[in-house]
Amino acid sequence: MFGSNDAPTTKPNGSVGVDGSVDREARRNLWKTTLKIGTWNVRTMNHGKLDIVTRELDRNDVNLIGISEMRWTGKGHFTTPGNHVVYYSGKDTRREHGVAFIANPDVARCVLGYNPINERIITIRIQGTPMNISVIQAYAPTSASNEEEIKTFYDDLQMAIDSINKRDIMIITGDFNAKVGGQSTHKNVMGNCGLGEQNERGEMLIDFCQENHLIILNTLFMQHPRRLYTWTSPDHSTRNQIDYILVQKRWRSSFMSAKTYPGADCGSDHQLLMSTMKFKLRRKKQQRKPTRYDVSKISDSYRVEVKNRFQKLLEDDPEESTPEELWQEIKTVITDTAQKTLPKRENMKKPWLSEEVFKLADKRRKVKERGLDKDDNRQDYRNLSRRIQKQVRKDKTNFIKQKCAEVERDSVTNNTKDMYRNIKLLTNKPTHRLNVLKDEAGNILTEEEEIKTRWKQYCENLYASMRRKYT
């Protein structure tokens, strides 16, 4: 409340009317929400597991999840058939380690950029108000790694922190393979709600948090031990807390909870760890994508209507119109007629997993909810995991056979467009976009506007040098 009744209600984006109201455009791009951010070690995202993971994220209403041990090669981002956007970073050739972010459609519209640093660290920046939020997903070396690998990891993580805008809310999520314990003398770094005994890696993590003014969020909230442990041994006799969410101390009050969700299941020995924070997202301005129509299904009605409308344009004496006006009239004829008579082109990248896989995944999740402490439940869980893998392989084989049959059919009917599209789908290695660029000084640019400005400068300098050469 303001002290005076005449004072306007100032909004974070600055779009305030005379009467203190926010304009309609601002309301459409700004809304208050509780943002759910988490981390999950999925133990590989191969063999169709991505669809199972995104299904679990929707079921638990997760907005943004950091993924550890993805085991994909390359770097980039892409949109799934369910409109989730995956930003990932892995090794160039070997399928090991790997980190990623999966953003639901609401958060994906607010992403300013991401930076795939290496196979263990990736960052993402989300537009909000009154400030933006930067999230780092990390996957630390395991206990079998040597000290040099661990030191390199923390050095790279420190560089990632230093590269983040100091005004942003910073969150670090991931699998740190460290135990900070339930009791600690470092009250400014962690609470008393941890789990287990502290080890040497845990001390390194605590020292790292002290240097960067971070606090371990999932040790602050009183929870049942079932909501604290994040990893379970294969025989289910040992449970540890090795996945963490780290936040800056000054933003501690923005977080309402941090706990694991044992009911979420993707066949991993790690639990889904999630935090809930109060945050206001703001959509990024995006260009509207053009509608794509299936031109292979052009009907006679489309041809007749386009022909009649073109005939009317000729009767109106087009020579009196400017080229721009004439082009707009032709464009309107084609697009309006297509909208009325042509179907939209279907997405070629449809999920190839059958419903049987998801039914088996639901059964496996229910077995996990009953508890894996009993031998019978553990055996049922393993049997269902084997059945899921077997069904996934079967679905993959059926998908390839189906596409091969479509290629043969299109070859017979001379439908070369769809034929080559299916051949490309079967033979080409998928290449995803990578929106990262370096400036003249070698600094990494991740946001779209910075990348556009850099390309503009590059082209201007290029053509300026060419003009000097030929003049």
Tab-separated table of C-alpha atoms in Angstrom:
chain	number	residue	atom	x	y	z
A	1	MET	CA	0.000	0.000	0.000
A	2	PHE	CA	1.131	3.539	-0.756
A	3	GLY	CA	0.946	6.423	1.654
A	4	SER	CA	-1.121	8.515	-0.756
A	5	ASN	CA	-4.221	7.501	-2.687
A	6	ASP	CA	-2.990	9.454	-5.709
A	7	ALA	CA	0.224	7.465	-6.098
A	8	PRO	CA	0.246	5.145	-9.127
A	9	THR	CA	0.868	1.431	-8.768
A	10	THR	CA	4.344	1.108	-10.214
A	11	LYS	CA	4.895	-2.158	-12.060
A	12	PRO	CA	8.313	-3.782	-12.588
A	13	ASN	CA	8.254	-3.477	-16.368
A	14	GLY	CA	7.545	0.234	-16.263
A	15	SER	CA	4.362	0.091	-18.366
A	16	VAL	CA	2.147	2.229	-16.087
A	17	GLY	CA	-0.815	4.278	-17.228
A	18	VAL	CA	-1.992	7.612	-15.876
A	19	ASP	CA	-4.401	5.870	-13.510
A	20	GLY	CA	-1.752	3.416	-12.399
A	21	SER	CA	-2.989	0.564	-14.598
A	22	VAL	CA	-0.708	-1.676	-16.623
A	23	ASP	CA	-1.360	-1.805	-20.367
A	24	ARG	CA	-2.745	-4.941	-21.998
A	25	GLU	CA	0.531	-5.856	-23.735
A	26	ALA	CA	2.371	-5.790	-20.407
A	27	ARG	CA	-0.227	-8.004	-18.724
A	28	ARG	CA	0.052	-10.518	-21.541
A	29	ASN	CA	3.836	-10.800	-21.167
A	30	LEU	CA	4.018	-10.750	-17.355
A	31	TRP	CA	2.452	-12.994	-14.766
A	32	LYS	CA	3.107	-14.044	-11.200
A	33	THR	CA	3.894	-17.684	-10.693
A	34	THR	CA	5.507	-20.234	-8.458
A	35	LEU	CA	8.390	-21.559	-10.479
A	36	LYS	CA	9.379	-25.182	-9.913
A	37	ILE	CA	13.064	-25.805	-10.655
A	38	GLY	CA	14.747	-29.141	-10.059
A	39	THR	CA	17.494	-31.553	-10.967
A	40	TRP	CA	17.543	-35.244	-11.848
A	41	ASN	CA	20.288	-37.722	-12.654
A	42	VAL	CA	18.515	-39.908	-15.220
A	43	ARG	CA	21.362	-42.381	-15.877
A	44	THR	CA	21.228	-41.950	-19.698
A	45	MET	CA	18.561	-40.397	-21.901
A	46	ASN	CA	18.955	-42.970	-24.661
A	47	HIS	CA	16.482	-45.692	-25.698
A	48	GLY	CA	13.420	-43.458	-25.780
A	49	LYS	CA	13.724	-42.287	-22.169
A	50	LEU	CA	13.196	-38.620	-23.086
A	51	ASP	CA	9.460	-39.176	-23.629
A	52	ILE	CA	9.170	-40.971	-20.284
A	53	VAL	CA	11.042	-38.168	-18.470
A	54	THR	CA	8.960	-35.345	-20.004
A	55	ARG	CA	5.805	-37.284	-19.096
A	56	GLU	CA	6.964	-37.438	-15.468
A	57	LEU	CA	7.805	-33.725	-15.500
A	58	ASP	CA	4.292	-32.884	-16.672
A	59	ARG	CA	2.778	-35.167	-14.053
A	60	ASN	CA	4.749	-33.391	-11.280
A	61	ASP	CA	4.210	-29.916	-12.799
A	62	VAL	CA	7.946	-29.170	-13.170
A	63	ASN	CA	8.780	-25.944	-15.039
A	64	LEU	CA	12.535	-26.341	-15.515
A	65	ILE	CA	14.650	-29.403	-14.794
A	66	GLY	CA	18.405	-29.835	-14.935
A	67	ILE	CA	19.503	-33.249	-16.199
A	68	SER	CA	22.721	-35.034	-15.220
A	69	GLU	CA	24.365	-37.995	-16.980
A	70	MET	CA	22.419	-37.541	-20.202
A	71	ARG	CA	25.042	-39.351	-22.304
A	72	TRP	CA	24.323	-37.546	-25.572
A	73	THR	CA	26.963	-36.294	-27.978
A	74	GLY	CA	27.234	-32.744	-29.262
A	75	LYS	CA	25.587	-29.496	-28.162
A	76	GLY	CA	22.414	-27.676	-29.119
A	77	HIS	CA	18.699	-27.392	-28.486
A	78	PHE	CA	15.482	-28.695	-30.013
A	79	THR	CA	11.743	-28.873	-29.380
A	80	THR	CA	10.072	-32.173	-28.556
A	81	PRO	CA	6.700	-33.217	-30.031
A	82	GLY	CA	5.198	-32.258	-26.651
A	83	ASN	CA	6.576	-28.675	-27.028
A	84	HIS	CA	9.209	-29.057	-24.309
A	85	VAL	CA	12.549	-27.485	-25.273
A	86	VAL	CA	15.740	-29.437	-24.524
A	87	TYR	CA	19.068	-27.589	-24.169
A	88	TYR	CA	21.939	-30.061	-23.908
A	89	SER	CA	25.734	-30.268	-23.761
A	90	GLY	CA	27.786	-33.425	-24.152
A	91	LYS	CA	31.075	-34.716	-25.477
A	92	ASP	CA	31.770	-34.573	-29.197
A	93	THR	CA	32.106	-38.315	-29.753
A	94	ARG	CA	31.860	-40.456	-26.601
A	95	ARG	CA	28.466	-41.089	-24.973
A	96	GLU	CA	29.328	-40.319	-21.372
A	97	HIS	CA	28.530	-37.658	-18.793
A	98	GLY	CA	26.407	-34.941	-20.397
A	99	VAL	CA	24.117	-32.286	-18.885
A	100	ALA	CA	20.931	-30.616	-20.078
A	101	PHE	CA	17.910	-28.485	-19.260
A	102	ILE	CA	14.330	-29.372	-20.147
A	103	ALA	CA	11.944	-26.395	-20.097
A	104	ASN	CA	8.180	-26.641	-20.344
A	105	PRO	CA	6.456	-24.407	-22.968
A	106	ASP	CA	5.788	-21.546	-20.512
A	107	VAL	CA	9.422	-21.249	-19.411
A	108	ALA	CA	10.773	-21.889	-22.932
A	109	ARG	CA	9.062	-18.694	-24.129
A	110	CYS	CA	11.044	-16.751	-21.512
A	111	VAL	CA	14.518	-18.185	-22.197
A	112	LEU	CA	16.981	-15.489	-23.222
A	113	GLY	CA	19.868	-17.849	-24.005
A	114	TYR	CA	21.966	-20.766	-22.851
A	115	ASN	CA	25.657	-21.656	-22.763
A	116	PRO	CA	26.764	-25.313	-23.153
A	117	ILE	CA	30.163	-24.982	-21.478
A	118	ASN	CA	31.203	-28.640	-21.494
A	119	GLU	CA	29.851	-32.128	-20.806
A	120	ARG	CA	29.564	-31.343	-17.070
A	121	ILE	CA	28.256	-27.748	-16.968
A	122	ILE	CA	25.531	-25.873	-18.835
A	123	THR	CA	23.888	-22.529	-18.021
A	124	ILE	CA	20.535	-21.015	-18.986
A	125	ARG	CA	19.087	-17.521	-18.525
A	126	ILE	CA	15.371	-16.821	-18.068
A	127	GLN	CA	13.713	-13.427	-18.441
A	128	GLY	CA	11.741	-12.237	-15.445
A	129	THR	CA	10.984	-9.155	-13.446
A	130	PRO	CA	12.323	-7.190	-11.663
A	131	MET	CA	15.402	-9.196	-12.645
A	132	ASN	CA	16.385	-12.268	-14.627
A	133	ILE	CA	17.297	-15.690	-13.329
A	134	SER	CA	20.380	-17.723	-14.302
A	135	VAL	CA	20.505	-21.455	-13.596
A	136	ILE	CA	23.621	-23.652	-13.764
A	137	GLN	CA	23.321	-27.420	-14.103
A	138	ALA	CA	26.407	-29.332	-12.948
A	139	TYR	CA	27.457	-32.970	-12.879
A	140	ALA	CA	30.518	-33.522	-10.677
A	141	PRO	CA	32.991	-36.402	-11.149
A	142	THR	CA	32.211	-39.559	-9.190
A	143	SER	CA	34.164	-40.808	-6.188
A	144	ALA	CA	36.299	-42.939	-8.511
A	145	SER	CA	37.745	-39.804	-10.169
A	146	ASN	CA	41.106	-38.343	-9.207
A	147	GLU	CA	41.723	-34.998	-7.525
A	148	GLU	CA	42.772	-33.323	-10.771
A	149	GLU	CA	39.372	-34.009	-12.389
A	150	ILE	CA	37.546	-32.646	-9.349
A	151	LYS	CA	39.695	-29.505	-9.269
A	152	THR	CA	39.061	-28.946	-12.996
A	153	PHE	CA	35.323	-29.316	-12.432
A	154	TYR	CA	35.222	-26.706	-9.666
A	155	ASP	CA	37.433	-24.348	-11.691
A	156	ASP	CA	35.029	-24.603	-14.639
A	157	LEU	CA	32.065	-24.101	-12.322
A	158	GLN	CA	33.704	-20.983	-10.868
A	159	MET	CA	34.231	-19.608	-14.378
A	160	ALA	CA	30.547	-20.225	-15.138
A	161	ILE	CA	29.549	-18.313	-11.992
A	162	ASP	CA	31.862	-15.400	-12.856
A	163	SER	CA	30.353	-15.126	-16.347
A	164	ILE	CA	26.793	-14.648	-15.012
A	165	ASN	CA	25.304	-11.170	-14.751
A	166	LYS	CA	25.732	-10.007	-11.167
A	167	ARG	CA	22.173	-8.673	-11.038
A	168	ASP	CA	20.634	-12.054	-11.874
A	169	ILE	CA	19.191	-14.496	-9.379
A	170	MET	CA	21.655	-17.395	-9.534
A	171	ILE	CA	20.734	-21.036	-8.872
A	172	ILE	CA	23.071	-24.017	-9.171
A	173	THR	CA	21.533	-27.475	-9.442
A	174	GLY	CA	23.039	-30.872	-10.067
A	175	ASP	CA	24.663	-34.076	-8.893
A	176	PHE	CA	27.751	-33.084	-6.880
A	177	ASN	CA	28.625	-36.635	-5.702
A	178	ALA	CA	29.286	-35.173	-2.242
A	179	LYS	CA	27.809	-35.695	1.214
A	180	VAL	CA	27.500	-32.543	3.321
A	181	GLY	CA	25.898	-34.404	6.238
A	182	GLY	CA	23.098	-33.606	8.624
A	183	GLN	CA	25.050	-31.516	11.141
A	184	SER	CA	27.461	-28.753	10.232
A	185	THR	CA	29.289	-25.926	11.976
A	186	HIS	CA	28.868	-23.834	8.811
A	187	LYS	CA	25.415	-22.453	9.608
A	188	ASN	CA	25.796	-19.744	6.971
A	189	VAL	CA	26.057	-22.395	4.231
A	190	MET	CA	23.622	-25.161	5.200
A	191	GLY	CA	20.881	-26.047	7.649
A	192	ASN	CA	20.419	-28.945	10.043
A	193	CYS	CA	18.077	-30.879	7.747
A	194	GLY	CA	20.719	-32.693	5.730
A	195	LEU	CA	21.249	-36.431	5.681
A	196	GLY	CA	24.109	-38.751	6.602
A	197	GLU	CA	27.715	-38.027	7.509
A	198	GLN	CA	29.905	-35.436	5.816
A	199	ASN	CA	32.782	-36.660	3.642
A	200	GLU	CA	35.790	-34.981	2.010
A	201	ARG	CA	33.858	-34.075	-1.128
A	202	GLY	CA	31.200	-32.524	1.083
A	203	GLU	CA	33.816	-30.303	2.710
A	204	MET	CA	34.959	-29.150	-0.738
A	205	LEU	CA	31.382	-28.285	-1.666
A	206	ILE	CA	30.877	-26.345	1.579
A	207	ASP	CA	34.111	-24.390	1.022
A	208	PHE	CA	32.966	-23.619	-2.536
A	209	CYS	CA	29.623	-22.327	-1.231
A	210	GLN	CA	31.360	-20.109	1.345
A	211	GLU	CA	33.546	-18.516	-1.320
A	212	ASN	CA	30.537	-17.713	-3.519
A	213	HIS	CA	28.021	-16.795	-0.772
A	214	LEU	CA	25.780	-19.760	-1.588
A	215	ILE	CA	23.490	-21.773	0.637
A	216	ILE	CA	22.487	-25.449	0.190
A	217	LEU	CA	18.732	-25.161	-0.162
A	218	ASN	CA	17.647	-28.783	0.393
A	219	THR	CA	19.270	-28.854	3.851
A	220	LEU	CA	17.102	-25.991	5.155
A	221	PHE	CA	13.608	-27.500	5.146
A	222	MET	CA	12.480	-30.069	7.679
A	223	GLN	CA	11.368	-33.148	5.744
A	224	HIS	CA	10.848	-36.854	6.256
A	225	PRO	CA	14.097	-38.748	5.426
A	226	ARG	CA	12.277	-40.182	2.400
A	227	ARG	CA	12.182	-36.615	1.025
A	228	LEU	CA	15.868	-35.963	1.740
A	229	TYR	CA	17.908	-38.753	0.154
A	230	THR	CA	18.595	-38.410	-3.581
A	231	TRP	CA	20.467	-41.645	-4.372
A	232	THR	CA	19.868	-45.300	-3.524
A	233	SER	CA	22.366	-48.151	-3.819
A	234	PRO	CA	21.498	-51.087	-6.123
A	235	ASP	CA	20.609	-53.311	-3.138
A	236	HIS	CA	18.574	-50.472	-1.574
A	237	SER	CA	20.482	-50.810	1.691
A	238	THR	CA	22.209	-47.395	1.441
A	239	ARG	CA	20.642	-44.002	0.814
A	240	ASN	CA	22.642	-40.799	0.433
A	241	GLN	CA	22.072	-37.140	-0.247
A	242	ILE	CA	24.427	-36.203	-3.095
A	243	ASP	CA	22.240	-33.992	-5.357
A	244	TYR	CA	21.803	-30.378	-4.281
A	245	ILE	CA	20.245	-27.042	-5.147
A	246	LEU	CA	22.479	-24.051	-4.315
A	247	VAL	CA	21.169	-20.480	-4.228
A	248	GLN	CA	22.535	-17.097	-3.290
A	249	LYS	CA	21.865	-16.253	0.353
A	250	ARG	CA	20.093	-12.994	-0.410
A	251	TRP	CA	17.406	-14.895	-2.367
A	252	ARG	CA	16.763	-17.498	0.330
A	253	SER	CA	13.361	-15.993	1.219
A	254	SER	CA	12.114	-16.450	-2.375
A	255	PHE	CA	12.140	-20.242	-2.012
A	256	MET	CA	9.240	-21.984	-0.320
A	257	SER	CA	10.416	-25.612	-0.371
A	258	ALA	CA	13.058	-28.053	-1.580
A	259	LYS	CA	12.555	-31.813	-1.446
A	260	THR	CA	12.750	-35.025	-3.451
A	261	TYR	CA	9.822	-36.674	-5.207
A	262	PRO	CA	10.249	-40.441	-4.740
A	263	GLY	CA	7.087	-41.111	-6.768
A	264	ALA	CA	8.726	-39.844	-9.967
A	265	ASP	CA	10.357	-42.681	-11.884
A	266	CYS	CA	12.440	-43.037	-15.044
A	267	GLY	CA	14.453	-46.140	-14.217
A	268	SER	CA	17.208	-44.248	-12.392
A	269	ASP	CA	18.741	-44.821	-8.972
A	270	HIS	CA	18.470	-41.062	-8.298
A	271	GLN	CA	15.373	-39.209	-7.104
A	272	LEU	CA	13.848	-36.100	-8.638
A	273	LEU	CA	14.906	-33.117	-6.486
A	274	MET	CA	12.778	-30.013	-6.851
A	275	SER	CA	12.460	-26.537	-5.314
A	276	THR	CA	9.576	-24.077	-5.465
A	277	MET	CA	10.211	-20.349	-5.648
A	278	LYS	CA	8.160	-17.176	-6.034
A	279	PHE	CA	9.058	-15.557	-9.324
A	280	LYS	CA	7.550	-13.426	-12.077
A	281	LEU	CA	8.264	-14.595	-15.597
A	282	ARG	CA	8.207	-12.289	-18.600
A	283	ARG	CA	7.785	-13.617	-22.088
A	284	LYS	CA	10.452	-12.833	-24.640
A	285	LYS	CA	9.280	-11.139	-27.816
A	286	GLN	CA	9.336	-13.717	-30.584
A	287	GLN	CA	8.593	-13.559	-34.273
A	288	ARG	CA	5.458	-15.393	-35.286
A	289	LYS	CA	6.290	-18.559	-37.169
A	290	PRO	CA	4.644	-18.894	-40.602
A	291	THR	CA	1.950	-21.532	-40.978
A	292	ARG	CA	3.079	-24.488	-43.072
A	293	TYR	CA	0.473	-26.160	-45.283
A	294	ASP	CA	0.521	-29.607	-46.836
A	295	VAL	CA	0.936	-28.601	-50.494
A	296	SER	CA	0.766	-32.250	-51.576
A	297	LYS	CA	-2.974	-32.145	-50.840
A	298	ILE	CA	-3.878	-29.191	-53.074
A	299	SER	CA	-7.465	-29.725	-54.211
A	300	ASP	CA	-9.423	-28.517	-57.224
A	301	SER	CA	-11.323	-26.074	-55.029
A	302	TYR	CA	-8.039	-24.346	-54.152
A	303	ARG	CA	-7.044	-24.025	-57.808
A	304	VAL	CA	-10.466	-22.741	-58.859
A	305	GLU	CA	-10.696	-20.123	-56.110
A	306	VAL	CA	-7.149	-18.837	-56.696
A	307	LYS	CA	-7.812	-18.622	-60.431
A	308	ASN	CA	-11.072	-16.692	-59.930
A	309	ARG	CA	-9.509	-14.219	-57.490
A	310	PHE	CA	-6.532	-13.639	-59.797
A	311	GLN	CA	-8.960	-13.002	-62.649
A	312	LYS	CA	-10.672	-10.355	-60.537
A	313	LEU	CA	-7.295	-8.710	-59.861
A	314	LEU	CA	-6.637	-8.486	-63.621
A	315	GLU	CA	-10.059	-6.911	-64.191
A	316	ASP	CA	-9.240	-4.200	-61.628
A	317	ASP	CA	-6.333	-2.980	-63.834
A	318	PRO	CA	-3.226	-3.933	-61.782
A	319	GLU	CA	-1.103	-1.351	-63.641
A	320	GLU	CA	-2.600	1.357	-61.408
A	321	SER	CA	-1.172	-0.356	-58.274
A	322	THR	CA	2.380	-0.058	-57.050
A	323	PRO	CA	4.515	-3.238	-57.021
A	324	GLU	CA	4.239	-3.400	-53.217
A	325	GLU	CA	0.436	-3.121	-53.282
A	326	LEU	CA	0.201	-5.711	-56.038
A	327	TRP	CA	2.423	-8.124	-54.102
A	328	GLN	CA	0.305	-7.723	-50.951
A	329	GLU	CA	-2.866	-8.505	-52.946
A	330	ILE	CA	-1.302	-11.632	-54.468
A	331	LYS	CA	-0.030	-12.743	-51.059
A	332	THR	CA	-3.478	-12.268	-49.529
A	333	VAL	CA	-5.113	-14.352	-52.270
A	334	ILE	CA	-2.708	-17.267	-51.782
A	335	THR	CA	-2.665	-17.296	-47.962
A	336	ASP	CA	-6.420	-16.766	-47.457
A	337	THR	CA	-7.303	-19.515	-49.919
A	338	ALA	CA	-4.756	-21.901	-48.381
A	339	GLN	CA	-6.152	-21.223	-44.914
A	340	LYS	CA	-9.652	-22.172	-46.042
A	341	THR	CA	-8.897	-25.192	-48.236
A	342	LEU	CA	-5.493	-26.738	-47.286
A	343	PRO	CA	-4.677	-28.795	-44.176
A	344	LYS	CA	-1.654	-27.868	-42.085
A	345	ARG	CA	1.473	-29.933	-42.555
A	346	GLU	CA	1.898	-32.586	-39.888
A	347	ASN	CA	4.993	-32.731	-37.743
A	348	MET	CA	7.320	-35.421	-39.103
A	349	LYS	CA	9.019	-35.896	-35.734
A	350	LYS	CA	6.271	-37.804	-33.976
A	351	PRO	CA	7.019	-39.916	-30.907
A	352	TRP	CA	7.721	-43.473	-32.010
A	353	LEU	CA	7.158	-45.063	-28.601
A	354	SER	CA	3.924	-47.042	-28.321
A	355	GLU	CA	1.358	-46.648	-25.579
A	356	GLU	CA	2.462	-50.010	-24.210
A	357	VAL	CA	5.759	-48.456	-23.045
A	358	PHE	CA	3.968	-45.780	-21.053
A	359	LYS	CA	1.624	-48.342	-19.489
A	360	LEU	CA	4.624	-50.400	-18.367
A	361	ALA	CA	6.303	-47.228	-17.064
A	362	ASP	CA	3.196	-46.455	-14.981
A	363	LYS	CA	3.233	-49.982	-13.547
A	364	ARG	CA	6.914	-49.631	-12.671
A	365	ARG	CA	6.261	-46.296	-10.966
A	366	LYS	CA	3.485	-47.832	-8.860
A	367	VAL	CA	5.842	-50.617	-7.797
A	368	LYS	CA	8.361	-47.974	-6.729
A	369	GLU	CA	5.683	-46.156	-4.742
A	370	ARG	CA	5.035	-49.363	-2.794
A	371	GLY	CA	8.684	-49.270	-1.726
A	372	LEU	CA	11.720	-51.153	-3.001
A	373	ASP	CA	12.856	-52.322	0.419
A	374	LYS	CA	11.158	-55.694	-0.093
A	375	ASP	CA	12.767	-58.293	-2.332
A	376	ASP	CA	9.511	-58.981	-4.204
A	377	ASN	CA	9.041	-55.336	-5.124
A	378	ARG	CA	12.655	-55.015	-6.264
A	379	GLN	CA	12.268	-58.082	-8.484
A	380	ASP	CA	9.033	-56.733	-9.976
A	381	TYR	CA	10.764	-53.412	-10.627
A	382	ARG	CA	13.663	-55.111	-12.448
A	383	ASN	CA	11.286	-57.267	-14.515
A	384	LEU	CA	9.273	-54.239	-15.588
A	385	SER	CA	12.474	-52.373	-16.506
A	386	ARG	CA	13.491	-55.272	-18.738
A	387	ARG	CA	10.057	-55.367	-20.345
A	388	ILE	CA	10.238	-51.623	-21.027
A	389	GLN	CA	13.649	-51.949	-22.705
A	390	LYS	CA	12.390	-54.865	-24.780
A	391	GLN	CA	9.265	-52.953	-25.850
A	392	VAL	CA	11.329	-49.855	-26.718
A	393	ARG	CA	13.563	-51.922	-29.014
A	394	LYS	CA	10.465	-53.460	-30.607
A	395	ASP	CA	8.884	-50.020	-31.153
A	396	LYS	CA	12.090	-48.729	-32.728
A	397	THR	CA	12.171	-51.676	-35.141
A	398	ASN	CA	8.492	-51.193	-36.047
A	399	PHE	CA	9.087	-47.464	-36.624
A	400	ILE	CA	11.955	-48.163	-39.038
A	401	LYS	CA	9.894	-50.798	-40.892
A	402	GLN	CA	6.987	-48.380	-41.193
A	403	LYS	CA	9.172	-45.620	-42.632
A	404	CYS	CA	10.778	-48.043	-45.085
A	405	ALA	CA	7.319	-49.119	-46.261
A	406	GLU	CA	6.366	-45.446	-46.742
A	407	VAL	CA	9.537	-44.868	-48.793
A	408	GLU	CA	8.649	-47.804	-51.068
A	409	ARG	CA	5.072	-46.582	-51.459
A	410	ASP	CA	6.168	-43.005	-52.251
A	411	SER	CA	8.670	-44.364	-54.777
A	412	VAL	CA	5.926	-46.250	-56.626
A	413	THR	CA	3.571	-43.231	-56.634
A	414	ASN	CA	6.372	-40.787	-57.610
A	415	ASN	CA	5.890	-38.818	-54.396
A	416	THR	CA	9.557	-37.846	-54.286
A	417	LYS	CA	9.149	-35.095	-51.691
A	418	ASP	CA	7.878	-37.378	-48.921
A	419	MET	CA	10.166	-40.174	-50.059
A	420	TYR	CA	13.354	-38.154	-49.609
A	421	ARG	CA	12.023	-36.672	-46.382
A	422	ASN	CA	11.609	-40.152	-44.882
A	423	ILE	CA	14.992	-41.262	-46.216
A	424	LYS	CA	16.593	-38.254	-44.556
A	425	LEU	CA	14.744	-39.051	-41.324
A	426	LEU	CA	16.127	-42.602	-41.330
A	427	THR	CA	19.690	-42.006	-42.504
A	428	ASN	CA	20.772	-38.548	-41.362
A	429	LYS	CA	22.140	-37.904	-37.921
A	430	PRO	CA	19.935	-35.281	-36.246
A	431	THR	CA	21.549	-31.844	-36.119
A	432	HIS	CA	20.174	-29.392	-33.594
A	433	ARG	CA	20.581	-25.642	-33.473
A	434	LEU	CA	23.278	-24.071	-31.319
A	435	ASN	CA	22.679	-20.395	-30.479
A	436	VAL	CA	26.139	-19.504	-29.177
A	437	LEU	CA	28.582	-17.064	-30.751
A	438	LYS	CA	31.852	-15.336	-29.862
A	439	ASP	CA	32.480	-11.608	-30.153
A	440	GLU	CA	35.650	-9.989	-31.447
A	441	ALA	CA	37.327	-10.372	-28.039
A	442	GLY	CA	36.476	-14.071	-27.853
A	443	ASN	CA	33.748	-13.697	-25.232
A	444	ILE	CA	30.756	-16.050	-25.434
A	445	LEU	CA	27.459	-14.481	-26.553
A	446	THR	CA	24.358	-16.477	-25.643
A	447	GLU	CA	21.395	-14.113	-25.920
A	448	GLU	CA	19.541	-13.649	-29.200
A	449	GLU	CA	19.821	-9.856	-29.383
A	450	GLU	CA	23.575	-9.963	-28.701
A	451	ILE	CA	24.025	-12.594	-31.418
A	452	LYS	CA	22.037	-10.524	-33.948
A	453	THR	CA	24.118	-7.430	-33.142
A	454	ARG	CA	27.329	-9.416	-33.564
A	455	TRP	CA	26.244	-10.740	-36.986
A	456	LYS	CA	25.331	-7.193	-38.028
A	457	GLN	CA	28.769	-5.899	-37.005
A	458	TYR	CA	30.481	-8.776	-38.792
A	459	CYS	CA	28.626	-8.180	-42.075
A	460	GLU	CA	29.195	-4.416	-41.900
A	461	ASN	CA	32.930	-4.907	-41.359
A	462	LEU	CA	33.065	-7.523	-44.116
A	463	TYR	CA	31.410	-5.348	-46.736
A	464	ALA	CA	33.350	-2.278	-45.591
A	465	SER	CA	36.619	-4.128	-46.201
A	466	MET	CA	35.371	-5.262	-49.632
A	467	ARG	CA	34.464	-1.694	-50.601
A	468	ARG	CA	37.924	-0.464	-49.606
A	469	LYS	CA	39.488	-3.286	-51.641
A	470	TYR	CA	37.644	-2.510	-54.898
A	471	THR	CA	37.571	1.294	-54.688
